[in-house]
């Protein structure tokens, strides 16, 4: 351990955020990294715990704590402190092939599990440390194409180029298999490209990595919607294995009157068009400019809709969240190292507070009815207040109406209520079974078809990018073993 007393001597120091009033004028990333000296001090804060919870991903009380990729966090924190960023990158790459992604969009369950966070309330800046290692590696040329010296002759199709698909393709290509990735959209990246706004991950970051993967021999085919304009049967015939990393793309809809009115959109469609218009340099066909915006859903996607709408020039933004407002600090039934179920105010909400003077969120509420005008375009909504009630038979907490209703104005609505499984045509075209959550059913990542495997959100349901990367590695190992009889991945 480099600095035995580092966690006592140095306070946590985060990267500087560009202020909300400035950053809402563009779609750029808005964190300014620390300089080398301050970053070394942050690495020195790592305690080198005897049992480091940070590097072991667990599901505790239905949430992730610790790193699902099992990153060697204490090791590369020490290497940051000693100034050996090249070796730190080597240690990081042992477990994480895409640190430039996770250091931008991961909610950092590793920091939740950090003992510094438990003892002092200020975890080590693990996510920002990872960012520093990754970007330094690109700047110094440590990350570059590494040609594959020999090939196995096995051919594998990966359907979907989100984080799970990219990870599976990368690991299998390193093993020497010939990998082709099919992406239904016009750009590679899946969720990373179109599901997450540019201000969280600028899209040249994805292109930078994909270009390296292409140089290493991975083939990418875009505008290829397998099961629609590309035959599923053809893939099964042409390839030794097919891996489905298609995501859980069925959005949860709001069962309220007039929910099919014009001006009501699924959040993923809105965010996709916003990013596509930014990259192509044309106005978005779905715009919040000079409109009263209603966002339904209080999670990360809802927050992304808030931030995007503000950048488009929304007149007002309201965000509806069904669950009660979380407490400011942990309750006794939510101990460390569980993920803290506490109030989180994210970047979009901070921007709404800065622009409109108040938090956009209304907790314990749901839409009862959408109001429409003569052209069947949304004009507002009737909101029902809710309260928690325990079901004595099951022990579950249900949210029930209080009888208190109120109206809100809305010229445009974005539904960010999560997802309910894989698109039906995937099951139909490949003849696969689904599980109880409408995800692709698998045994050790293998589906009911001996040549077809599944991973990521398509297999486990809506989850974190870091879990998708882990699933990509695990499915690559399973496929490799099925082809070669063993796996060294």
PDB file of N, CA and C in Angstrom, residues 291-388:
ATOM      1  N   UNK A 291     -42.119  24.222 -24.897  1.00  0.00           N
ATOM      2  CA  UNK A 291     -43.242  23.370 -24.499  1.00  0.00           C
ATOM      3  C   UNK A 291     -43.202  23.086 -23.001  1.00  0.00           C
ATOM      4  N   UNK A 292     -44.397  22.849 -22.457  1.00  0.00           N
ATOM      5  CA  UNK A 292     -44.506  22.362 -21.080  1.00  0.00           C
ATOM      6  C   UNK A 292     -44.313  20.846 -21.117  1.00  0.00           C
ATOM      7  N   UNK A 293     -43.287  20.373 -20.445  1.00  0.00           N
ATOM      8  CA  UNK A 293     -42.869  18.972 -20.533  1.00  0.00           C
ATOM      9  C   UNK A 293     -43.299  18.210 -19.288  1.00  0.00           C
ATOM     10  N   UNK A 294     -43.849  17.022 -19.507  1.00  0.00           N
ATOM     11  CA  UNK A 294     -44.166  16.104 -18.421  1.00  0.00           C
ATOM     12  C   UNK A 294     -43.364  14.831 -18.635  1.00  0.00           C
ATOM     13  N   UNK A 295     -42.522  14.494 -17.659  1.00  0.00           N
ATOM     14  CA  UNK A 295     -41.721  13.265 -17.693  1.00  0.00           C
ATOM     15  C   UNK A 295     -42.294  12.308 -16.668  1.00  0.00           C
ATOM     16  N   UNK A 296     -42.609  11.105 -17.094  1.00  0.00           N
ATOM     17  CA  UNK A 296     -43.177  10.097 -16.191  1.00  0.00           C
ATOM     18  C   UNK A 296     -42.108   9.053 -15.906  1.00  0.00           C
ATOM     19  N   UNK A 297     -41.607   9.041 -14.687  1.00  0.00           N
ATOM     20  CA  UNK A 297     -40.540   8.137 -14.287  1.00  0.00           C
ATOM     21  C   UNK A 297     -39.416   8.908 -13.630  1.00  0.00           C
ATOM     22  N   UNK A 298     -38.997   8.456 -12.460  1.00  0.00           N
ATOM     23  CA  UNK A 298     -37.999   9.201 -11.692  1.00  0.00           C
ATOM     24  C   UNK A 298     -36.607   8.638 -11.721  1.00  0.00           C
ATOM     25  N   UNK A 299     -36.345   7.653 -12.608  1.00  0.00           N
ATOM     26  CA  UNK A 299     -35.028   7.039 -12.660  1.00  0.00           C
ATOM     27  C   UNK A 299     -34.050   7.789 -13.549  1.00  0.00           C
ATOM     28  N   UNK A 300     -32.965   7.102 -13.918  1.00  0.00           N
ATOM     29  CA  UNK A 300     -31.919   7.721 -14.729  1.00  0.00           C
ATOM     30  C   UNK A 300     -32.443   8.183 -16.082  1.00  0.00           C
ATOM     31  N   UNK A 301     -33.291   7.359 -16.715  1.00  0.00           N
ATOM     32  CA  UNK A 301     -33.809   7.730 -18.034  1.00  0.00           C
ATOM     33  C   UNK A 301     -34.715   8.951 -17.937  1.00  0.00           C
ATOM     34  N   UNK A 302     -35.537   9.014 -16.898  1.00  0.00           N
ATOM     35  CA  UNK A 302     -36.366  10.194 -16.688  1.00  0.00           C
ATOM     36  C   UNK A 302     -35.519  11.430 -16.485  1.00  0.00           C
ATOM     37  N   UNK A 303     -34.458  11.299 -15.710  1.00  0.00           N
ATOM     38  CA  UNK A 303     -33.541  12.418 -15.494  1.00  0.00           C
ATOM     39  C   UNK A 303     -32.887  12.858 -16.805  1.00  0.00           C
ATOM     40  N   UNK A 304     -32.531  11.891 -17.652  1.00  0.00           N
ATOM     41  CA  UNK A 304     -31.940  12.223 -18.955  1.00  0.00           C
ATOM     42  C   UNK A 304     -32.934  13.002 -19.820  1.00  0.00           C
ATOM     43  N   UNK A 305     -34.216  12.646 -19.717  1.00  0.00           N
ATOM     44  CA  UNK A 305     -35.240  13.387 -20.458  1.00  0.00           C
ATOM     45  C   UNK A 305     -35.339  14.820 -19.948  1.00  0.00           C
ATOM     46  N   UNK A 306     -35.243  15.002 -18.641  1.00  0.00           N
ATOM     47  CA  UNK A 306     -35.287  16.347 -18.059  1.00  0.00           C
ATOM     48  C   UNK A 306     -34.120  17.180 -18.590  1.00  0.00           C
ATOM     49  N   UNK A 307     -32.900  16.629 -18.523  1.00  0.00           N
ATOM     50  CA  UNK A 307     -31.730  17.363 -18.992  1.00  0.00           C
ATOM     51  C   UNK A 307     -31.785  17.678 -20.471  1.00  0.00           C
ATOM     52  N   UNK A 308     -32.287  16.738 -21.263  1.00  0.00           N
ATOM     53  CA  UNK A 308     -32.390  16.946 -22.715  1.00  0.00           C
ATOM     54  C   UNK A 308     -33.437  18.006 -23.035  1.00  0.00           C
ATOM     55  N   UNK A 309     -34.595  17.936 -22.373  1.00  0.00           N
ATOM     56  CA  UNK A 309     -35.669  18.903 -22.613  1.00  0.00           C
ATOM     57  C   UNK A 309     -35.215  20.321 -22.284  1.00  0.00           C
ATOM     58  N   UNK A 310     -34.474  20.474 -21.214  1.00  0.00           N
ATOM     59  CA  UNK A 310     -33.967  21.799 -20.839  1.00  0.00           C
ATOM     60  C   UNK A 310     -33.027  22.334 -21.912  1.00  0.00           C
ATOM     61  N   UNK A 311     -32.171  21.479 -22.437  1.00  0.00           N
ATOM     62  CA  UNK A 311     -31.247  21.910 -23.491  1.00  0.00           C
ATOM     63  C   UNK A 311     -31.990  22.270 -24.780  1.00  0.00           C
ATOM     64  N   UNK A 312     -33.123  21.659 -25.000  1.00  0.00           N
ATOM     65  CA  UNK A 312     -33.912  21.975 -26.191  1.00  0.00           C
ATOM     66  C   UNK A 312     -34.737  23.250 -26.027  1.00  0.00           C
ATOM     67  N   UNK A 313     -34.766  23.793 -24.806  1.00  0.00           N
ATOM     68  CA  UNK A 313     -35.489  25.042 -24.592  1.00  0.00           C
ATOM     69  C   UNK A 313     -36.895  24.878 -24.082  1.00  0.00           C
ATOM     70  N   UNK A 314     -37.140  23.868 -23.229  1.00  0.00           N
ATOM     71  CA  UNK A 314     -38.472  23.654 -22.667  1.00  0.00           C
ATOM     72  C   UNK A 314     -38.915  24.861 -21.841  1.00  0.00           C
ATOM     73  N   UNK A 315     -40.218  25.148 -21.863  1.00  0.00           N
ATOM     74  CA  UNK A 315     -40.777  26.245 -21.064  1.00  0.00           C
ATOM     75  C   UNK A 315     -40.912  25.856 -19.597  1.00  0.00           C
ATOM     76  N   UNK A 316     -41.187  24.580 -19.344  1.00  0.00           N
ATOM     77  CA  UNK A 316     -41.285  24.068 -17.986  1.00  0.00           C
ATOM     78  C   UNK A 316     -41.093  22.562 -18.022  1.00  0.00           C
ATOM     79  N   UNK A 317     -40.713  21.985 -16.893  1.00  0.00           N
ATOM     80  CA  UNK A 317     -40.521  20.531 -16.800  1.00  0.00           C
ATOM     81  C   UNK A 317     -41.075  20.046 -15.466  1.00  0.00           C
ATOM     82  N   UNK A 318     -41.929  19.033 -15.535  1.00  0.00           N
ATOM     83  CA  UNK A 318     -42.414  18.338 -14.348  1.00  0.00           C
ATOM     84  C   UNK A 318     -42.066  16.870 -14.500  1.00  0.00           C
ATOM     85  N   UNK A 319     -41.577  16.264 -13.426  1.00  0.00           N
ATOM     86  CA  UNK A 319     -41.199  14.849 -13.437  1.00  0.00           C
ATOM     87  C   UNK A 319     -41.996  14.113 -12.366  1.00  0.00           C
ATOM     88  N   UNK A 320     -42.750  13.111 -12.792  1.00  0.00           N
ATOM     89  CA  UNK A 320     -43.611  12.347 -11.891  1.00  0.00           C
ATOM     90  C   UNK A 320     -42.912  11.066 -11.459  1.00  0.00           C
ATOM     91  N   UNK A 321     -42.890  10.803 -10.166  1.00  0.00           N
ATOM     92  CA  UNK A 321     -42.305   9.581  -9.622  1.00  0.00           C
ATOM     93  C   UNK A 321     -43.343   8.887  -8.736  1.00  0.00           C
ATOM     94  N   UNK A 322     -43.605   7.607  -9.020  1.00  0.00           N
ATOM     95  CA  UNK A 322     -44.648   6.877  -8.301  1.00  0.00           C
ATOM     96  C   UNK A 322     -44.282   6.640  -6.832  1.00  0.00           C
ATOM     97  N   UNK A 323     -43.007   6.386  -6.550  1.00  0.00           N
ATOM     98  CA  UNK A 323     -42.621   6.022  -5.191  1.00  0.00           C
ATOM     99  C   UNK A 323     -42.472   7.263  -4.308  1.00  0.00           C
ATOM    100  N   UNK A 324     -42.524   7.075  -2.979  1.00  0.00           N
ATOM    101  CA  UNK A 324     -42.366   8.224  -2.071  1.00  0.00           C
ATOM    102  C   UNK A 324     -40.960   8.814  -2.160  1.00  0.00           C
ATOM    103  N   UNK A 325     -40.826  10.047  -1.737  1.00  0.00           N
ATOM    104  CA  UNK A 325     -39.505  10.682  -1.709  1.00  0.00           C
ATOM    105  C   UNK A 325     -38.608   9.935  -0.725  1.00  0.00           C
ATOM    106  N   UNK A 326     -37.429   9.498  -1.161  1.00  0.00           N
ATOM    107  CA  UNK A 326     -36.535   8.767  -0.270  1.00  0.00           C
ATOM    108  C   UNK A 326     -36.010   9.663   0.852  1.00  0.00           C
ATOM    109  N   UNK A 327     -35.546   9.066   1.940  1.00  0.00           N
ATOM    110  CA  UNK A 327     -34.983   9.863   3.039  1.00  0.00           C
ATOM    111  C   UNK A 327     -33.633  10.464   2.647  1.00  0.00           C
ATOM    112  N   UNK A 328     -33.201  11.478   3.376  1.00  0.00           N
ATOM    113  CA  UNK A 328     -31.921  12.130   3.100  1.00  0.00           C
ATOM    114  C   UNK A 328     -30.746  11.248   3.508  1.00  0.00           C
ATOM    115  N   UNK A 329     -30.941  10.366   4.490  1.00  0.00           N
ATOM    116  CA  UNK A 329     -29.877   9.466   4.945  1.00  0.00           C
ATOM    117  C   UNK A 329     -30.437   8.059   5.084  1.00  0.00           C
ATOM    118  N   UNK A 330     -29.568   7.092   5.247  1.00  0.00           N
ATOM    119  CA  UNK A 330     -29.979   5.689   5.308  1.00  0.00           C
ATOM    120  C   UNK A 330     -30.942   5.426   6.468  1.00  0.00           C
ATOM    121  N   UNK A 331     -31.973   4.626   6.195  1.00  0.00           N
ATOM    122  CA  UNK A 331     -32.806   4.094   7.265  1.00  0.00           C
ATOM    123  C   UNK A 331     -32.106   2.899   7.896  1.00  0.00           C
ATOM    124  N   UNK A 332     -32.575   2.498   9.056  1.00  0.00           N
ATOM    125  CA  UNK A 332     -31.959   1.372   9.764  1.00  0.00           C
ATOM    126  C   UNK A 332     -32.095   0.063   8.997  1.00  0.00           C
ATOM    127  N   UNK A 333     -33.110  -0.036   8.135  1.00  0.00           N
ATOM    128  CA  UNK A 333     -33.295  -1.263   7.346  1.00  0.00           C
ATOM    129  C   UNK A 333     -32.552  -1.222   6.022  1.00  0.00           C
ATOM    130  N   UNK A 334     -31.651  -0.270   5.865  1.00  0.00           N
ATOM    131  CA  UNK A 334     -30.852  -0.116   4.647  1.00  0.00           C
ATOM    132  C   UNK A 334     -29.385   0.103   5.022  1.00  0.00           C
ATOM    133  N   UNK A 335     -28.769  -0.900   5.694  1.00  0.00           N
ATOM    134  CA  UNK A 335     -27.402  -0.705   6.196  1.00  0.00           C
ATOM    135  C   UNK A 335     -26.350  -0.807   5.093  1.00  0.00           C
ATOM    136  N   UNK A 336     -25.184  -0.224   5.357  1.00  0.00           N
ATOM    137  CA  UNK A 336     -24.018  -0.436   4.506  1.00  0.00           C
ATOM    138  C   UNK A 336     -23.650  -1.917   4.566  1.00  0.00           C
ATOM    139  N   UNK A 337     -23.211  -2.547   3.445  1.00  0.00           N
ATOM    140  CA  UNK A 337     -22.889  -1.943   2.152  1.00  0.00           C
ATOM    141  C   UNK A 337     -24.006  -2.034   1.109  1.00  0.00           C
ATOM    142  N   UNK A 338     -25.258  -2.140   1.521  1.00  0.00           N
ATOM    143  CA  UNK A 338     -26.336  -2.082   0.545  1.00  0.00           C
ATOM    144  C   UNK A 338     -26.313  -0.752  -0.197  1.00  0.00           C
ATOM    145  N   UNK A 339     -26.856  -0.764  -1.421  1.00  0.00           N
ATOM    146  CA  UNK A 339     -26.970   0.499  -2.153  1.00  0.00           C
ATOM    147  C   UNK A 339     -27.898   1.416  -1.366  1.00  0.00           C
ATOM    148  N   UNK A 340     -27.490   2.647  -1.106  1.00  0.00           N
ATOM    149  CA  UNK A 340     -28.317   3.525  -0.259  1.00  0.00           C
ATOM    150  C   UNK A 340     -29.597   3.956  -0.951  1.00  0.00           C
ATOM    151  N   UNK A 341     -30.718   3.689  -0.322  1.00  0.00           N
ATOM    152  CA  UNK A 341     -32.011   4.131  -0.838  1.00  0.00           C
ATOM    153  C   UNK A 341     -32.307   5.510  -0.256  1.00  0.00           C
ATOM    154  N   UNK A 342     -31.504   6.464  -0.701  1.00  0.00           N
ATOM    155  CA  UNK A 342     -31.605   7.838  -0.216  1.00  0.00           C
ATOM    156  C   UNK A 342     -31.894   8.775  -1.386  1.00  0.00           C
ATOM    157  N   UNK A 343     -32.295   9.982  -1.069  1.00  0.00           N
ATOM    158  CA  UNK A 343     -32.648  10.957  -2.101  1.00  0.00           C
ATOM    159  C   UNK A 343     -31.417  11.312  -2.927  1.00  0.00           C
ATOM    160  N   UNK A 344     -31.544  11.166  -4.225  1.00  0.00           N
ATOM    161  CA  UNK A 344     -30.476  11.493  -5.163  1.00  0.00           C
ATOM    162  C   UNK A 344     -30.987  12.564  -6.112  1.00  0.00           C
ATOM    163  N   UNK A 345     -30.279  13.677  -6.160  1.00  0.00           N
ATOM    164  CA  UNK A 345     -30.621  14.735  -7.100  1.00  0.00           C
ATOM    165  C   UNK A 345     -29.574  14.724  -8.197  1.00  0.00           C
ATOM    166  N   UNK A 346     -29.984  14.311  -9.403  1.00  0.00           N
ATOM    167  CA  UNK A 346     -29.043  14.102 -10.501  1.00  0.00           C
ATOM    168  C   UNK A 346     -28.899  15.384 -11.324  1.00  0.00           C
ATOM    169  N   UNK A 347     -28.053  15.277 -12.367  1.00  0.00           N
ATOM    170  CA  UNK A 347     -27.683  16.473 -13.116  1.00  0.00           C
ATOM    171  C   UNK A 347     -28.889  17.171 -13.732  1.00  0.00           C
ATOM    172  N   UNK A 348     -29.839  16.411 -14.278  1.00  0.00           N
ATOM    173  CA  UNK A 348     -31.002  17.014 -14.905  1.00  0.00           C
ATOM    174  C   UNK A 348     -31.854  17.777 -13.920  1.00  0.00           C
ATOM    175  N   UNK A 349     -32.047  17.207 -12.738  1.00  0.00           N
ATOM    176  CA  UNK A 349     -32.820  17.893 -11.714  1.00  0.00           C
ATOM    177  C   UNK A 349     -32.105  19.159 -11.233  1.00  0.00           C
ATOM    178  N   UNK A 350     -30.780  19.082 -11.076  1.00  0.00           N
ATOM    179  CA  UNK A 350     -30.016  20.278 -10.701  1.00  0.00           C
ATOM    180  C   UNK A 350     -30.193  21.377 -11.756  1.00  0.00           C
ATOM    181  N   UNK A 351     -30.196  20.970 -13.015  1.00  0.00           N
ATOM    182  CA  UNK A 351     -30.355  21.951 -14.094  1.00  0.00           C
ATOM    183  C   UNK A 351     -31.756  22.563 -14.080  1.00  0.00           C
ATOM    184  N   UNK A 352     -32.767  21.747 -13.768  1.00  0.00           N
ATOM    185  CA  UNK A 352     -34.132  22.266 -13.671  1.00  0.00           C
ATOM    186  C   UNK A 352     -34.247  23.250 -12.511  1.00  0.00           C
ATOM    187  N   UNK A 353     -33.616  22.934 -11.396  1.00  0.00           N
ATOM    188  CA  UNK A 353     -33.624  23.840 -10.243  1.00  0.00           C
ATOM    189  C   UNK A 353     -32.963  25.163 -10.609  1.00  0.00           C
ATOM    190  N   UNK A 354     -31.828  25.076 -11.336  1.00  0.00           N
ATOM    191  CA  UNK A 354     -31.117  26.288 -11.730  1.00  0.00           C
ATOM    192  C   UNK A 354     -31.942  27.140 -12.691  1.00  0.00           C
ATOM    193  N   UNK A 355     -32.657  26.499 -13.617  1.00  0.00           N
ATOM    194  CA  UNK A 355     -33.388  27.250 -14.639  1.00  0.00           C
ATOM    195  C   UNK A 355     -34.767  27.700 -14.171  1.00  0.00           C
ATOM    196  N   UNK A 356     -35.472  26.819 -13.468  1.00  0.00           N
ATOM    197  CA  UNK A 356     -36.862  27.116 -13.120  1.00  0.00           C
ATOM    198  C   UNK A 356     -37.068  27.442 -11.640  1.00  0.00           C
ATOM    199  N   UNK A 357     -36.027  27.246 -10.844  1.00  0.00           N
ATOM    200  CA  UNK A 357     -36.111  27.636  -9.444  1.00  0.00           C
ATOM    201  C   UNK A 357     -36.665  26.605  -8.503  1.00  0.00           C
ATOM    202  N   UNK A 358     -36.969  25.396  -8.994  1.00  0.00           N
ATOM    203  CA  UNK A 358     -37.484  24.358  -8.103  1.00  0.00           C
ATOM    204  C   UNK A 358     -37.214  22.975  -8.668  1.00  0.00           C
ATOM    205  N   UNK A 359     -37.199  22.004  -7.769  1.00  0.00           N
ATOM    206  CA  UNK A 359     -37.014  20.615  -8.160  1.00  0.00           C
ATOM    207  C   UNK A 359     -38.208  20.187  -9.014  1.00  0.00           C
ATOM    208  N   UNK A 360     -37.976  19.562 -10.165  1.00  0.00           N
ATOM    209  CA  UNK A 360     -39.098  19.202 -11.044  1.00  0.00           C
ATOM    210  C   UNK A 360     -39.904  18.001 -10.578  1.00  0.00           C
ATOM    211  N   UNK A 361     -39.439  17.297  -9.561  1.00  0.00           N
ATOM    212  CA  UNK A 361     -40.045  16.021  -9.194  1.00  0.00           C
ATOM    213  C   UNK A 361     -41.270  16.173  -8.293  1.00  0.00           C
ATOM    214  N   UNK A 362     -42.266  15.375  -8.598  1.00  0.00           N
ATOM    215  CA  UNK A 362     -43.428  15.201  -7.725  1.00  0.00           C
ATOM    216  C   UNK A 362     -43.454  13.723  -7.350  1.00  0.00           C
ATOM    217  N   UNK A 363     -43.216  13.418  -6.092  1.00  0.00           N
ATOM    218  CA  UNK A 363     -43.165  12.039  -5.622  1.00  0.00           C
ATOM    219  C   UNK A 363     -44.562  11.533  -5.256  1.00  0.00           C
ATOM    220  N   UNK A 364     -44.673  10.225  -5.122  1.00  0.00           N
ATOM    221  CA  UNK A 364     -45.938   9.569  -4.731  1.00  0.00           C
ATOM    222  C   UNK A 364     -47.085  10.023  -5.618  1.00  0.00           C
ATOM    223  N   UNK A 365     -46.870   9.903  -6.928  1.00  0.00           N
ATOM    224  CA  UNK A 365     -47.885  10.384  -7.867  1.00  0.00           C
ATOM    225  C   UNK A 365     -47.859   9.560  -9.146  1.00  0.00           C
ATOM    226  N   UNK A 366     -48.986   9.508  -9.819  1.00  0.00           N
ATOM    227  CA  UNK A 366     -49.073   8.827 -11.102  1.00  0.00           C
ATOM    228  C   UNK A 366     -50.118   9.526 -11.971  1.00  0.00           C
ATOM    229  N   UNK A 367     -50.056   9.251 -13.276  1.00  0.00           N
ATOM    230  CA  UNK A 367     -51.012   9.847 -14.203  1.00  0.00           C
ATOM    231  C   UNK A 367     -52.298   9.032 -14.208  1.00  0.00           C
ATOM    232  N   UNK A 368     -53.413   9.704 -14.017  1.00  0.00           N
ATOM    233  CA  UNK A 368     -54.718   9.065 -14.019  1.00  0.00           C
ATOM    234  C   UNK A 368     -55.394   9.197 -15.386  1.00  0.00           C
ATOM    235  N   UNK A 369     -55.140  10.339 -16.040  1.00  0.00           N
ATOM    236  CA  UNK A 369     -55.753  10.599 -17.343  1.00  0.00           C
ATOM    237  C   UNK A 369     -54.948  11.675 -18.059  1.00  0.00           C
ATOM    238  N   UNK A 370     -54.813  11.524 -19.371  1.00  0.00           N
ATOM    239  CA  UNK A 370     -54.225  12.570 -20.196  1.00  0.00           C
ATOM    240  C   UNK A 370     -55.354  13.404 -20.804  1.00  0.00           C
ATOM    241  N   UNK A 371     -55.206  14.715 -20.745  1.00  0.00           N
ATOM    242  CA  UNK A 371     -56.158  15.600 -21.397  1.00  0.00           C
ATOM    243  C   UNK A 371     -55.696  15.846 -22.828  1.00  0.00           C
ATOM    244  N   UNK A 372     -56.649  15.977 -23.737  1.00  0.00           N
ATOM    245  CA  UNK A 372     -56.310  16.188 -25.148  1.00  0.00           C
ATOM    246  C   UNK A 372     -57.131  17.348 -25.704  1.00  0.00           C
ATOM    247  N   UNK A 373     -56.625  17.926 -26.813  1.00  0.00           N
ATOM    248  CA  UNK A 373     -57.368  18.991 -27.484  1.00  0.00           C
ATOM    249  C   UNK A 373     -58.185  18.408 -28.638  1.00  0.00           C
ATOM    250  N   UNK A 374     -58.748  19.271 -29.451  1.00  0.00           N
ATOM    251  CA  UNK A 374     -59.618  18.816 -30.542  1.00  0.00           C
ATOM    252  C   UNK A 374     -58.862  17.999 -31.591  1.00  0.00           C
ATOM    253  N   UNK A 375     -57.558  18.155 -31.660  1.00  0.00           N
ATOM    254  CA  UNK A 375     -56.747  17.416 -32.627  1.00  0.00           C
ATOM    255  C   UNK A 375     -56.156  16.142 -32.023  1.00  0.00           C
ATOM    256  N   UNK A 376     -56.659  15.756 -30.880  1.00  0.00           N
ATOM    257  CA  UNK A 376     -56.188  14.584 -30.121  1.00  0.00           C
ATOM    258  C   UNK A 376     -54.679  14.666 -29.835  1.00  0.00           C
ATOM    259  N   UNK A 377     -54.271  15.882 -29.459  1.00  0.00           N
ATOM    260  CA  UNK A 377     -52.895  16.110 -29.019  1.00  0.00           C
ATOM    261  C   UNK A 377     -52.924  16.357 -27.521  1.00  0.00           C
ATOM    262  N   UNK A 378     -51.968  15.804 -26.803  1.00  0.00           N
ATOM    263  CA  UNK A 378     -51.942  15.943 -25.353  1.00  0.00           C
ATOM    264  C   UNK A 378     -51.904  17.422 -24.965  1.00  0.00           C
ATOM    265  N   UNK A 379     -52.674  17.786 -23.940  1.00  0.00           N
ATOM    266  CA  UNK A 379     -52.731  19.169 -23.472  1.00  0.00           C
ATOM    267  C   UNK A 379     -52.519  19.275 -21.964  1.00  0.00           C
ATOM    268  N   UNK A 380     -52.446  18.144 -21.297  1.00  0.00           N
ATOM    269  CA  UNK A 380     -52.252  18.149 -19.856  1.00  0.00           C
ATOM    270  C   UNK A 380     -52.505  16.774 -19.286  1.00  0.00           C
ATOM    271  N   UNK A 381     -52.514  16.687 -17.960  1.00  0.00           N
ATOM    272  CA  UNK A 381     -52.729  15.388 -17.317  1.00  0.00           C
ATOM    273  C   UNK A 381     -53.371  15.570 -15.959  1.00  0.00           C
ATOM    274  N   UNK A 382     -54.168  14.586 -15.597  1.00  0.00           N
ATOM    275  CA  UNK A 382     -54.742  14.511 -14.253  1.00  0.00           C
ATOM    276  C   UNK A 382     -53.825  13.604 -13.433  1.00  0.00           C
ATOM    277  N   UNK A 383     -53.278  14.154 -12.373  1.00  0.00           N
ATOM    278  CA  UNK A 383     -52.309  13.439 -11.544  1.00  0.00           C
ATOM    279  C   UNK A 383     -52.972  12.991 -10.252  1.00  0.00           C
ATOM    280  N   UNK A 384     -52.796  11.732  -9.912  1.00  0.00           N
ATOM    281  CA  UNK A 384     -53.338  11.179  -8.664  1.00  0.00           C
ATOM    282  C   UNK A 384     -52.206  11.019  -7.649  1.00  0.00           C
ATOM    283  N   UNK A 385     -52.391  11.563  -6.459  1.00  0.00           N
ATOM    284  CA  UNK A 385     -51.434  11.355  -5.374  1.00  0.00           C
ATOM    285  C   UNK A 385     -51.589   9.934  -4.816  1.00  0.00           C
ATOM    286  N   UNK A 386     -50.471   9.345  -4.385  1.00  0.00           N
ATOM    287  CA  UNK A 386     -50.450   7.970  -3.891  1.00  0.00           C
ATOM    288  C   UNK A 386     -49.888   7.920  -2.482  1.00  0.00           C
ATOM    289  N   UNK A 387     -50.168   6.812  -1.813  1.00  0.00           N
ATOM    290  CA  UNK A 387     -49.573   6.579  -0.505  1.00  0.00           C
ATOM    291  C   UNK A 387     -49.261   5.090  -0.371  1.00  0.00           C
ATOM    292  N   UNK A 388     -48.208   4.754   0.380  1.00  0.00           N
ATOM    293  CA  UNK A 388     -47.848   3.338   0.536  1.00  0.00           C
ATOM    294  C   UNK A 388     -48.802   2.621   1.476  1.00  0.00           C
TER     295      UNK A 388
END
